[in-house]
Short mmCIF file of C-alpha atoms and ligand atoms in Angstrom, two decimals:
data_model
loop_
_atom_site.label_atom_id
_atom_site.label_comp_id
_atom_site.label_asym_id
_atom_site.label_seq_id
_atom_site.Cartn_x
_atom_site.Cartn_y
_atom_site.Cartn_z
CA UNK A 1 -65.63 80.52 -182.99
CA UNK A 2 -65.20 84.36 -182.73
CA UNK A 3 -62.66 85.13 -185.45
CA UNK A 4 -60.54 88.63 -184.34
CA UNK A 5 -60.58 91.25 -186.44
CA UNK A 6 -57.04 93.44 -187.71
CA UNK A 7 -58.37 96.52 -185.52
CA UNK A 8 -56.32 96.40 -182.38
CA UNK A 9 -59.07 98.43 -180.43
CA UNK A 10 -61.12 96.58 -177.21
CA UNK A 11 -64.72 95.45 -178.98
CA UNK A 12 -67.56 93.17 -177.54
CA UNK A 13 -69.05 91.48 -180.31
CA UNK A 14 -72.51 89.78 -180.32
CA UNK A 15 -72.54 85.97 -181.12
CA UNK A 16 -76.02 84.12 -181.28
CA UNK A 17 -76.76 86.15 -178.87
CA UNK A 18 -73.50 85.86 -176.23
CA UNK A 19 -71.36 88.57 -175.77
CA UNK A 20 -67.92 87.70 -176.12
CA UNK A 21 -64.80 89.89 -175.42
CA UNK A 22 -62.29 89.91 -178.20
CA UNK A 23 -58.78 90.21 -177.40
CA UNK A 24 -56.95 92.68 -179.10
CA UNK A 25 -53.75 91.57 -181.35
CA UNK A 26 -51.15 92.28 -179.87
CA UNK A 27 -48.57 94.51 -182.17
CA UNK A 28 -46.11 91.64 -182.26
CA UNK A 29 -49.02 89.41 -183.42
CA UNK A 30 -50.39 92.25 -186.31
CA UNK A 31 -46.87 92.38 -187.56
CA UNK A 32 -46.36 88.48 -187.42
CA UNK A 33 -50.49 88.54 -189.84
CA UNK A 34 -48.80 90.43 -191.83
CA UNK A 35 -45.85 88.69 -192.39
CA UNK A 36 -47.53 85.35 -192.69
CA UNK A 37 -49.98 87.03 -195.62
CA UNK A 38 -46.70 88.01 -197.52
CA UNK A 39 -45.42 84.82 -197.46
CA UNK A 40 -48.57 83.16 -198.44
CA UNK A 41 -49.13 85.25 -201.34
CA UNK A 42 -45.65 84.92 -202.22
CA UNK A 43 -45.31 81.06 -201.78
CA UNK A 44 -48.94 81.39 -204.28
CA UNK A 45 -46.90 83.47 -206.17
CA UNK A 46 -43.78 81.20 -206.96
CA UNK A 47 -45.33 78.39 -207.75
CA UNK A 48 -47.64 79.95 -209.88
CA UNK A 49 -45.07 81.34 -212.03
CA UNK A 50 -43.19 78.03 -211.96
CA UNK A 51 -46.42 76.38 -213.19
CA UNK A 52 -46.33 78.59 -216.63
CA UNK A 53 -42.48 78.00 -216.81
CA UNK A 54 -43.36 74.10 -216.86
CA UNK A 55 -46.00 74.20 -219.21
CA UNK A 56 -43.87 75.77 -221.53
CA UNK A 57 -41.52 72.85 -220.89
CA UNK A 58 -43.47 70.45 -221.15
CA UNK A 59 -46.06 70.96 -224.09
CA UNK A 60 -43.76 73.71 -225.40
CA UNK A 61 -40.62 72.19 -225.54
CA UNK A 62 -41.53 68.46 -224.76
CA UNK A 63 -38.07 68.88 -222.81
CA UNK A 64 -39.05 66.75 -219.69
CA UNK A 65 -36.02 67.43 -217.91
CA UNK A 66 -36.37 70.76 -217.80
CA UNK A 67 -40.11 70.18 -216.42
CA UNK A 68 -39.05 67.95 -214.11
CA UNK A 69 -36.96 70.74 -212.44
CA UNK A 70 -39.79 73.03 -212.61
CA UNK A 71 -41.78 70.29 -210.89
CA UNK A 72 -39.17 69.56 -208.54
CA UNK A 73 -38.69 73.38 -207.59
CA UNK A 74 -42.74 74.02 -207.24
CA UNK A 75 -42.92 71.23 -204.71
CA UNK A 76 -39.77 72.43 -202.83
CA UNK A 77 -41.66 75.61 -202.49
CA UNK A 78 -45.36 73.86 -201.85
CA UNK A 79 -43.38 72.21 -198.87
CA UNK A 80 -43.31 75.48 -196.98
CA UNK A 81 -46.70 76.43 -197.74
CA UNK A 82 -47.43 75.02 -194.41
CA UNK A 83 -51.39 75.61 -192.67
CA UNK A 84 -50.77 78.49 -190.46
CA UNK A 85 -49.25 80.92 -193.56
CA UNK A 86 -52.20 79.74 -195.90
CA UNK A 87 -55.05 80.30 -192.53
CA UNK A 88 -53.49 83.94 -192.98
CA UNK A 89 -54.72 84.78 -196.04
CA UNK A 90 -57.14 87.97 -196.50
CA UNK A 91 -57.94 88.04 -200.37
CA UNK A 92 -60.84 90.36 -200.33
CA UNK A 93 -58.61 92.74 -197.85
CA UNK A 94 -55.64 92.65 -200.40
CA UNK A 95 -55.64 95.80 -201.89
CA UNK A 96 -52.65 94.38 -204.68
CA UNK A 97 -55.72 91.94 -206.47
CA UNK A 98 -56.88 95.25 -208.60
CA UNK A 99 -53.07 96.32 -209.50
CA UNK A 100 -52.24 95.59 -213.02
CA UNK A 101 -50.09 97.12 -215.09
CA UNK A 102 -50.56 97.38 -218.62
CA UNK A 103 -47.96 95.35 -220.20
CA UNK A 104 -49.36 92.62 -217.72
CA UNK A 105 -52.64 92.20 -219.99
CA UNK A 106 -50.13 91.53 -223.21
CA UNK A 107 -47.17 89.97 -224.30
CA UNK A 108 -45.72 90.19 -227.77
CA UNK A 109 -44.18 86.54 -227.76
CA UNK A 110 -43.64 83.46 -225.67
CA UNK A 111 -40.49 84.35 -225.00
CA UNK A 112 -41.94 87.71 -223.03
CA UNK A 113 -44.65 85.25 -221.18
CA UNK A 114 -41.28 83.34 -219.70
CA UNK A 115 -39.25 86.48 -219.06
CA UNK A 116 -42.12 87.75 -216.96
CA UNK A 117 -42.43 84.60 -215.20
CA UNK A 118 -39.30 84.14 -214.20
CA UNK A 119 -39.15 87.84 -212.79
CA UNK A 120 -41.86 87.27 -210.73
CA UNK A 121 -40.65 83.34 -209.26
CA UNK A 122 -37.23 85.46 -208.84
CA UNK A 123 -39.03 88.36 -207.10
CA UNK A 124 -41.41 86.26 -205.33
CA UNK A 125 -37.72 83.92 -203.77
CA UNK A 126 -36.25 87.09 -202.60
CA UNK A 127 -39.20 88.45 -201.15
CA UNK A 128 -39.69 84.82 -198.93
CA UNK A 129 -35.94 85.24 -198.21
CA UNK A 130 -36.41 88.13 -196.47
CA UNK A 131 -39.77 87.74 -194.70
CA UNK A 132 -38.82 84.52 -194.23
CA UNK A 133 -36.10 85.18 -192.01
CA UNK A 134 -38.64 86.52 -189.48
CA UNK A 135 -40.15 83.42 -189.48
CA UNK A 136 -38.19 80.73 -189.99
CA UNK A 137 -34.00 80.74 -191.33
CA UNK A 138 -34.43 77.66 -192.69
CA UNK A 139 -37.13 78.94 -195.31
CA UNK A 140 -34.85 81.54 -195.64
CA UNK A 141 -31.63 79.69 -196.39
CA UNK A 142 -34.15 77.24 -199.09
CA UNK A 143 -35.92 80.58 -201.15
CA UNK A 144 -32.50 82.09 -201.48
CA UNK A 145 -31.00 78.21 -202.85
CA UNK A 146 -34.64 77.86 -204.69
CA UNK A 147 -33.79 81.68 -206.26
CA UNK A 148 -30.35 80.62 -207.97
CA UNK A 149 -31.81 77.31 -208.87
CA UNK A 150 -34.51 79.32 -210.53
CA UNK A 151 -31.59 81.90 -212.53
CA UNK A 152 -30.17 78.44 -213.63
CA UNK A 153 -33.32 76.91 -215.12
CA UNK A 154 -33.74 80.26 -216.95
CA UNK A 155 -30.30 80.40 -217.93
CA UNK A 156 -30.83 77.12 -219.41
CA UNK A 157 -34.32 77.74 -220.47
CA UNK A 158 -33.37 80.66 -222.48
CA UNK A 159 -30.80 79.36 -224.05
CA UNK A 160 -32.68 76.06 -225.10
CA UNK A 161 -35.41 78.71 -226.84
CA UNK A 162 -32.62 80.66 -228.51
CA UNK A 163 -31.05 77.56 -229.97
CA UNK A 164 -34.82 76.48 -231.36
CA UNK A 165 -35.64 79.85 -232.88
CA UNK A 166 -32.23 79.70 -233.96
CA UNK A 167 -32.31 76.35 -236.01
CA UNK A 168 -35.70 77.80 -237.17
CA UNK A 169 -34.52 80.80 -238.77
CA UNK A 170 -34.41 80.55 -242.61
CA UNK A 171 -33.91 84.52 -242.96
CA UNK A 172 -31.09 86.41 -241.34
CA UNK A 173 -30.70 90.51 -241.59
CA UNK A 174 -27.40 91.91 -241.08
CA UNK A 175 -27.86 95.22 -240.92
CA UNK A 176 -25.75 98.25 -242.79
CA UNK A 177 -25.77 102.11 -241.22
CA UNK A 178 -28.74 103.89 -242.68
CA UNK A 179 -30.83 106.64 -241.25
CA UNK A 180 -33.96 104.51 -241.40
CA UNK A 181 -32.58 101.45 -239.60
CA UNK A 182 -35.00 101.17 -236.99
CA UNK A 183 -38.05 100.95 -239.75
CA UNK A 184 -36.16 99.17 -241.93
CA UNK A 185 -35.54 96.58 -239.47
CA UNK A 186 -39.11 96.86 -237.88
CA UNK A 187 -40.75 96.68 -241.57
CA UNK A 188 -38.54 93.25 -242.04
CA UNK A 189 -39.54 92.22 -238.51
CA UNK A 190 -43.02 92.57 -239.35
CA UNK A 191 -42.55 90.41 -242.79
CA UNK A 192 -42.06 87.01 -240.10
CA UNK A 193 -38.12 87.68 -239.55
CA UNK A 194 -36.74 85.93 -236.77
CA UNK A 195 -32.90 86.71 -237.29
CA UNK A 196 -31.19 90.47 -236.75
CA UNK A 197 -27.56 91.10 -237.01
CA UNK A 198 -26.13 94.58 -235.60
CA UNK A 199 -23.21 95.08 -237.90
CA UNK A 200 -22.04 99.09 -238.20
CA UNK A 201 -18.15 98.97 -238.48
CA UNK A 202 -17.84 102.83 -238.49
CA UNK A 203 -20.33 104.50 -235.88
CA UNK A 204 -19.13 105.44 -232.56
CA UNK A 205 -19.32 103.44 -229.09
CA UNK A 206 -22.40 105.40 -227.90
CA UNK A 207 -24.34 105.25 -230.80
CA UNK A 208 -23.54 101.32 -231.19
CA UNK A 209 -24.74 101.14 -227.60
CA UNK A 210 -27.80 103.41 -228.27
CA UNK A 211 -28.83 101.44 -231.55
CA UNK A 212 -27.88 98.37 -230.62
CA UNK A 213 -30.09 98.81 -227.25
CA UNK A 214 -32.88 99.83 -229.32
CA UNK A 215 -32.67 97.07 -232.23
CA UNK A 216 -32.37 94.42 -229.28
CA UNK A 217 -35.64 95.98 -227.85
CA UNK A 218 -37.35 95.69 -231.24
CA UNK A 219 -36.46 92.12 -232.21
CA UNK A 220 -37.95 91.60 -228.13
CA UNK A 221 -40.89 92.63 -228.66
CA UNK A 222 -41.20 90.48 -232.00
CA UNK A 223 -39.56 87.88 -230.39
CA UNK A 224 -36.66 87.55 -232.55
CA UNK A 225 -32.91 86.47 -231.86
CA UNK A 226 -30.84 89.69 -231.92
CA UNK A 227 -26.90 89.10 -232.70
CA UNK A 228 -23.97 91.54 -232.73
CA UNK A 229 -21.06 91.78 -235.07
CA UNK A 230 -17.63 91.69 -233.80
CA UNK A 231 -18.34 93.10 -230.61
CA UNK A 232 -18.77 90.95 -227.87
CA UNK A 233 -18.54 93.83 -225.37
CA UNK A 234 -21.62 95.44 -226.44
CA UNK A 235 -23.25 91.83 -227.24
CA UNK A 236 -22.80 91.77 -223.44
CA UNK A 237 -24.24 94.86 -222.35
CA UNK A 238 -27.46 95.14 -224.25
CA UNK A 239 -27.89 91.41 -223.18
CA UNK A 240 -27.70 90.29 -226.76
CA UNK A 241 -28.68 86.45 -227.91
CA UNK A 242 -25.18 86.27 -229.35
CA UNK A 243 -22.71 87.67 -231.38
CA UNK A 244 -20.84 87.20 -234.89
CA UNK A 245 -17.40 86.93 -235.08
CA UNK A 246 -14.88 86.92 -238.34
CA UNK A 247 -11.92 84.60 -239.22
CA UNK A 248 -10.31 87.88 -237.87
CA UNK A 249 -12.43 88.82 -234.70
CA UNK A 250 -11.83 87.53 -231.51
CA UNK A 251 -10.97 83.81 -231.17
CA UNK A 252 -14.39 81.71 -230.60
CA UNK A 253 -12.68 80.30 -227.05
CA UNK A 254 -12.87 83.20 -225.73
CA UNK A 255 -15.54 84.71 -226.62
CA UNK A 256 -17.45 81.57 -225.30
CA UNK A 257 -15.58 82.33 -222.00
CA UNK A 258 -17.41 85.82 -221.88
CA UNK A 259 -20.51 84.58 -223.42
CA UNK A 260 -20.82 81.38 -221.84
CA UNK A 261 -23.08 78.38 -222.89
CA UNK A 262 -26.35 79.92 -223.39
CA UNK A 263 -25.66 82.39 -225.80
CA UNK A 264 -24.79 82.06 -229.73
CA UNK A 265 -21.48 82.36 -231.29
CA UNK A 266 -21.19 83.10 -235.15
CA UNK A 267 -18.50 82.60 -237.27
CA UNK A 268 -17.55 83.43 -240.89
CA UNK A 269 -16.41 80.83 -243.27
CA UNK A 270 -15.15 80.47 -246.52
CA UNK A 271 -13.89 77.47 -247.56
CA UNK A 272 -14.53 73.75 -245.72
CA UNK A 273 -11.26 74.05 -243.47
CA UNK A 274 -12.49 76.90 -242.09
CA UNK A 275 -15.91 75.29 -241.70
CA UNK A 276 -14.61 72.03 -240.20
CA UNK A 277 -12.75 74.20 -237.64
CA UNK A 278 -15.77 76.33 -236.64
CA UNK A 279 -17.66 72.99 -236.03
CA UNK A 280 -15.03 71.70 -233.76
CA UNK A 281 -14.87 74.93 -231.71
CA UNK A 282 -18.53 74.41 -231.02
CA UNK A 283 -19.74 77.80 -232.67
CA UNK A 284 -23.92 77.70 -232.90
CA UNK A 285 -24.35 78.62 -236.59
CA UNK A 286 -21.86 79.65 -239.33
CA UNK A 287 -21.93 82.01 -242.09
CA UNK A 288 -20.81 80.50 -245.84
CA UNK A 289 -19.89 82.92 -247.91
CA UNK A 290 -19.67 86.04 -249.76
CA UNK A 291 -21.43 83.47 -252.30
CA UNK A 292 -20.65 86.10 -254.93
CA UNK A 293 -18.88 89.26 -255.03
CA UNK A 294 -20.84 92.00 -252.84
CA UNK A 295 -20.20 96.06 -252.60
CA UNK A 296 -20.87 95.65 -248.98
CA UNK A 297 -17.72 93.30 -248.38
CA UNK A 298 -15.08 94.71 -250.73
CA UNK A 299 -12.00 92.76 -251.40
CA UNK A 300 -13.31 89.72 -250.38
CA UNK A 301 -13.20 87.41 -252.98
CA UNK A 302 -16.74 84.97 -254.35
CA UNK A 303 -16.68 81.38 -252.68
CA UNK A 304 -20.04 80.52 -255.72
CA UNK A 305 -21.91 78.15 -255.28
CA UNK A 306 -19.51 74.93 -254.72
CA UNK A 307 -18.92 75.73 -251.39
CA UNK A 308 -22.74 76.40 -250.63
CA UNK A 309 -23.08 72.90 -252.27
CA UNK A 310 -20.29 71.53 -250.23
CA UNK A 311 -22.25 72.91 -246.44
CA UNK A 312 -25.32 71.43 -247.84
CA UNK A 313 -23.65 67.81 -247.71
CA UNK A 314 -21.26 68.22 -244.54
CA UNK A 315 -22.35 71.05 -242.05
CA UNK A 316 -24.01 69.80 -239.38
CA UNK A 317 -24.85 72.80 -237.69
CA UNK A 318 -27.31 75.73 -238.88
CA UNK A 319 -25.46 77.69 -241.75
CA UNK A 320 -26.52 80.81 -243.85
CA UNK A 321 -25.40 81.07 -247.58
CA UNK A 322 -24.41 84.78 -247.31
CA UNK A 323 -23.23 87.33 -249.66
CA UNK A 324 -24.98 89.13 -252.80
CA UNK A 325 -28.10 87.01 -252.33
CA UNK A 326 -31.29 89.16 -252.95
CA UNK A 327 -35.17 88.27 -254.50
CA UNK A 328 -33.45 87.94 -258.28
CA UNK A 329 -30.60 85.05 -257.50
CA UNK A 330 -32.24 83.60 -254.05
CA UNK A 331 -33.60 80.27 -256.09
CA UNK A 332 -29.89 79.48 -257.76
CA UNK A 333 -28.68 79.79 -254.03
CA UNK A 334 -31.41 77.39 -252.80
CA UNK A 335 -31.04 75.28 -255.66
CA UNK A 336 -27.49 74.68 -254.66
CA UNK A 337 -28.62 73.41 -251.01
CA UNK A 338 -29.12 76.36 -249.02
CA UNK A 339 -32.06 76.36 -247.08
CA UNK A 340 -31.15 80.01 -244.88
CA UNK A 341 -29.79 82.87 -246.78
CA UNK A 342 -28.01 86.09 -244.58
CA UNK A 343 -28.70 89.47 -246.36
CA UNK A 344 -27.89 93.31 -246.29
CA UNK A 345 -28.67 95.25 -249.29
CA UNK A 346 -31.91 93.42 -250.44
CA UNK A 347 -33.36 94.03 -247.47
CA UNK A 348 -31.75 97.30 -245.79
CA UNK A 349 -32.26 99.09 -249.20
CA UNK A 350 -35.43 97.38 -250.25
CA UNK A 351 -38.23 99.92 -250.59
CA UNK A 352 -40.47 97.84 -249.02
CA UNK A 353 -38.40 95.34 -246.54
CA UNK A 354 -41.77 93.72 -245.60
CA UNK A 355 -42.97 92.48 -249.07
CA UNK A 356 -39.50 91.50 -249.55
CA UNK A 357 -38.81 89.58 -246.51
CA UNK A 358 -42.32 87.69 -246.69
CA UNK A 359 -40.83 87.19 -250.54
CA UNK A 360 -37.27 85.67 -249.52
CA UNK A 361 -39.02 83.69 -246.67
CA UNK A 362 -41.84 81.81 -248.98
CA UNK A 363 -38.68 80.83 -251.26
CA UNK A 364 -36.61 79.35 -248.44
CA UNK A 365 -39.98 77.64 -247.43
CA UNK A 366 -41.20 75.96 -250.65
CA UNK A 367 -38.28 73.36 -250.78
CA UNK A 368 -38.99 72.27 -247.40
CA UNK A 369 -41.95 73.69 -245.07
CA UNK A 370 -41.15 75.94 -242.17
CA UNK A 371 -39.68 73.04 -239.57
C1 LIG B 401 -23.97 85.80 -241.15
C2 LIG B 401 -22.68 86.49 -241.39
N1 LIG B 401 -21.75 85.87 -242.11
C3 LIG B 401 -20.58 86.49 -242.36
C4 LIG B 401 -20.32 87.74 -241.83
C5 LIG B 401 -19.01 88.41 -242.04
O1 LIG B 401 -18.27 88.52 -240.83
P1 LIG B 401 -16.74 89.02 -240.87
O2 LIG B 401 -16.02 88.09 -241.75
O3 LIG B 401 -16.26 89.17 -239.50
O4 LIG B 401 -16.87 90.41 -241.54
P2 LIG B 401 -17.60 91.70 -240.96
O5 LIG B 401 -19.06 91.49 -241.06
O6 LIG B 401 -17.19 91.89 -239.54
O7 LIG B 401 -17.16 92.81 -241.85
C6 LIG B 401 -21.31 88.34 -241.09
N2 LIG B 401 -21.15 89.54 -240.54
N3 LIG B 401 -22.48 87.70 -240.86
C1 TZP B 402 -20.86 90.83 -244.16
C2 TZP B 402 -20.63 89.88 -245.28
N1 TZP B 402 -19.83 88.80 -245.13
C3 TZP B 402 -19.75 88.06 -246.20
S1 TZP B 402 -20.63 88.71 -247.45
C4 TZP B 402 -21.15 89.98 -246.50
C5 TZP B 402 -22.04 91.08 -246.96
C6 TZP B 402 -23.27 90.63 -247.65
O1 TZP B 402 -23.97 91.77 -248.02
P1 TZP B 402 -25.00 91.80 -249.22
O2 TZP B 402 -26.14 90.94 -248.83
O3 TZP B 402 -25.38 93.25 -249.32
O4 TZP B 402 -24.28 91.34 -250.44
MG1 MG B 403 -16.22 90.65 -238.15
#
């Protein structure tokens, strides 16, 4: 079998010794190689990335419905990987093999390991969308279904890995203005915390924006959940995990309308009617507190200990005991049943949030280990 070459010039090759005349391609026939190379590598490329998605599922997660949609979704796209596209393939002529970019050969978190993935399944959809349609609408019509199948399961996927990281944060910072906020932040991110709260109630729009942009970038690449206070506008447009909302903020209904299901909703409490009510509204975790009196909440008056006492025995959703807490009064707080504790001062004026973090954190672990 002669096998014809990409080089649309006449040629007489030599085979054992017979000379055969190889067509040329035809232009129509380069262009449809071509085509039928992008697909294959894309087809590779899409289930590929749905492979890592279902590990994470699976082994990750042990969440087998969610695998079981990855599985379903990689043979959808296997079904189109049909002989002709795959006899196209030219690795050792694909000049993309050596391309690699940097933050390719590193990720910070498993979060950024599924974020990538789904980029490229997502990428790798719309690209067989459109090349598809030059070689079959049907394959077209089923990538561009398969793509916002694919922004579901992340939707979904996401949302299931904020809720874990979520239930397994002990430590939450809420953060006050200060002109080291970003190292403050990073130094507490680097002590194992897994919980950031934006909360400036005086700064500008564009410097919320700019800061918030930048802590939700840090607590990324340290694969923490990143919240902001009161505002679910700007929650929104730095792509926030969630946002924390007051007795007076706006009502949790509709900020789950804007939100919608994957992301978290905070709420303040204070006493258990409050509490009782934030359950029912399906809010993701609630704040119980000020515990005592605090310089960074003025006017609002101590809840102590009882009602700490009291979540520890009725809340049946993730709470943090917040409110004067720092490394001198954090075992009285446990003691009364808190096992996560919200802070600003100990940690935002701490000299070394690190030490202090890993401090807080080995407290809230000792009653029970890290779940
Ligand atoms: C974790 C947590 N708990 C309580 C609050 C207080 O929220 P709110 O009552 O809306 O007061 P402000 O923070 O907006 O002044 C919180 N921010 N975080
Ligand atoms: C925002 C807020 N809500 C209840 S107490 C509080 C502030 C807690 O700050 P600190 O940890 O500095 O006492
Ligand atoms: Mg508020």
């Amino acid at each position: 079998m002669v096998t014809r070459t990409y080089d649309n010039s006449h040629s007489d090759e030599s085979t054992n010794g017979v000379v055969v005349m190889v067509e040329p391609y035809s232009q129509k026939e380069q262009i449809q190689q071509v085509v039928y190379r992008i697909l294959d590598a894309n087809l590779d490329r899409a289930r590929e990335g749905l492979r890592i998605i279902e590990e994470w599922c699976r082994f990750g997660l042990n969440n087998a419905q969610l695998a079981l949609e990855c599985k379903r979704l990689r043979q959808e796209v296997a079904k189109w990987h049909t002989p002709e596209l795959r006899a196209a393939r030219d690795t050792p002529g694909d000049p993309g093999t050596e391309l690699t970019h940097p933050q390719e050969e590193q990720r910070a978190s498993i979060k950024s390991v599924l974020q990538a993935n789904f980029c490229r399944i997502e990428e790798a959809l719309r690209v067989l969308e459109e090349y598809g349609k030059l070689y079959h609408p049907t394959m077209a019509k089923a990538c561009k279904q398969m793509r916002y199948q694919v922004y579901t399961l992340e939707s979904s996927l996401m949302g299931h890995q904020r809720h874990q990281l979520l239930w397994r944060s002990r430590l939450y910072l809420v953060t006050s203005p200060s002109e080291t906020l970003l190292n403050n932040v990073e130094a507490a991110l680097k002590g194992g915390l897994t919980l950031l709260q934006y909360r400036d109630k005086t700064a500008d729009d564009s410097l919320r924006l700019e800061q918030a942009r930048k802590l939700r970038q840090l607590c990324h690449i340290y694969g923490a959940l990143f919240i902001v206070n009161d505002r679910v506008d700007v929650a929104l447009a730095v792509d926030a995990d969630g946002v924390h909302l007051g007795q007076q903020d706006m009502p949790v209904t509709v900020a789950r309308q804007l939100l919608g299901s994957q992301r978290l909703i905070g709420l303040s409490t204070t006493n258990k009617e409050e509490m009782q009510a934030a359950i029912a509204e399906g809010v993701d975790y609630i704040g119980v507190g000020p515990v005592y009196e605090t310089p960074t909440k003025v006017g609002k008056a101590a809840t102590g200990l009882e009602y700490v006492s009291y979540a520890a025995k009725n809340c049946s959703i993730p709470w943090f005991a917040i409110g004067g807490i720092d490394a001198n009064n954090i075992n009285d707080v446990i003691d009364a049943g808190a096992e996560r504790v919200a802070v600003v001062r100990s940690l935002m004026q701490a000299e070394q949030p690190t030490l202090v973090t890993q401090y807080l954190l080995s407290q809230l672990n000792r009653i029970k280990p890290e779940p």
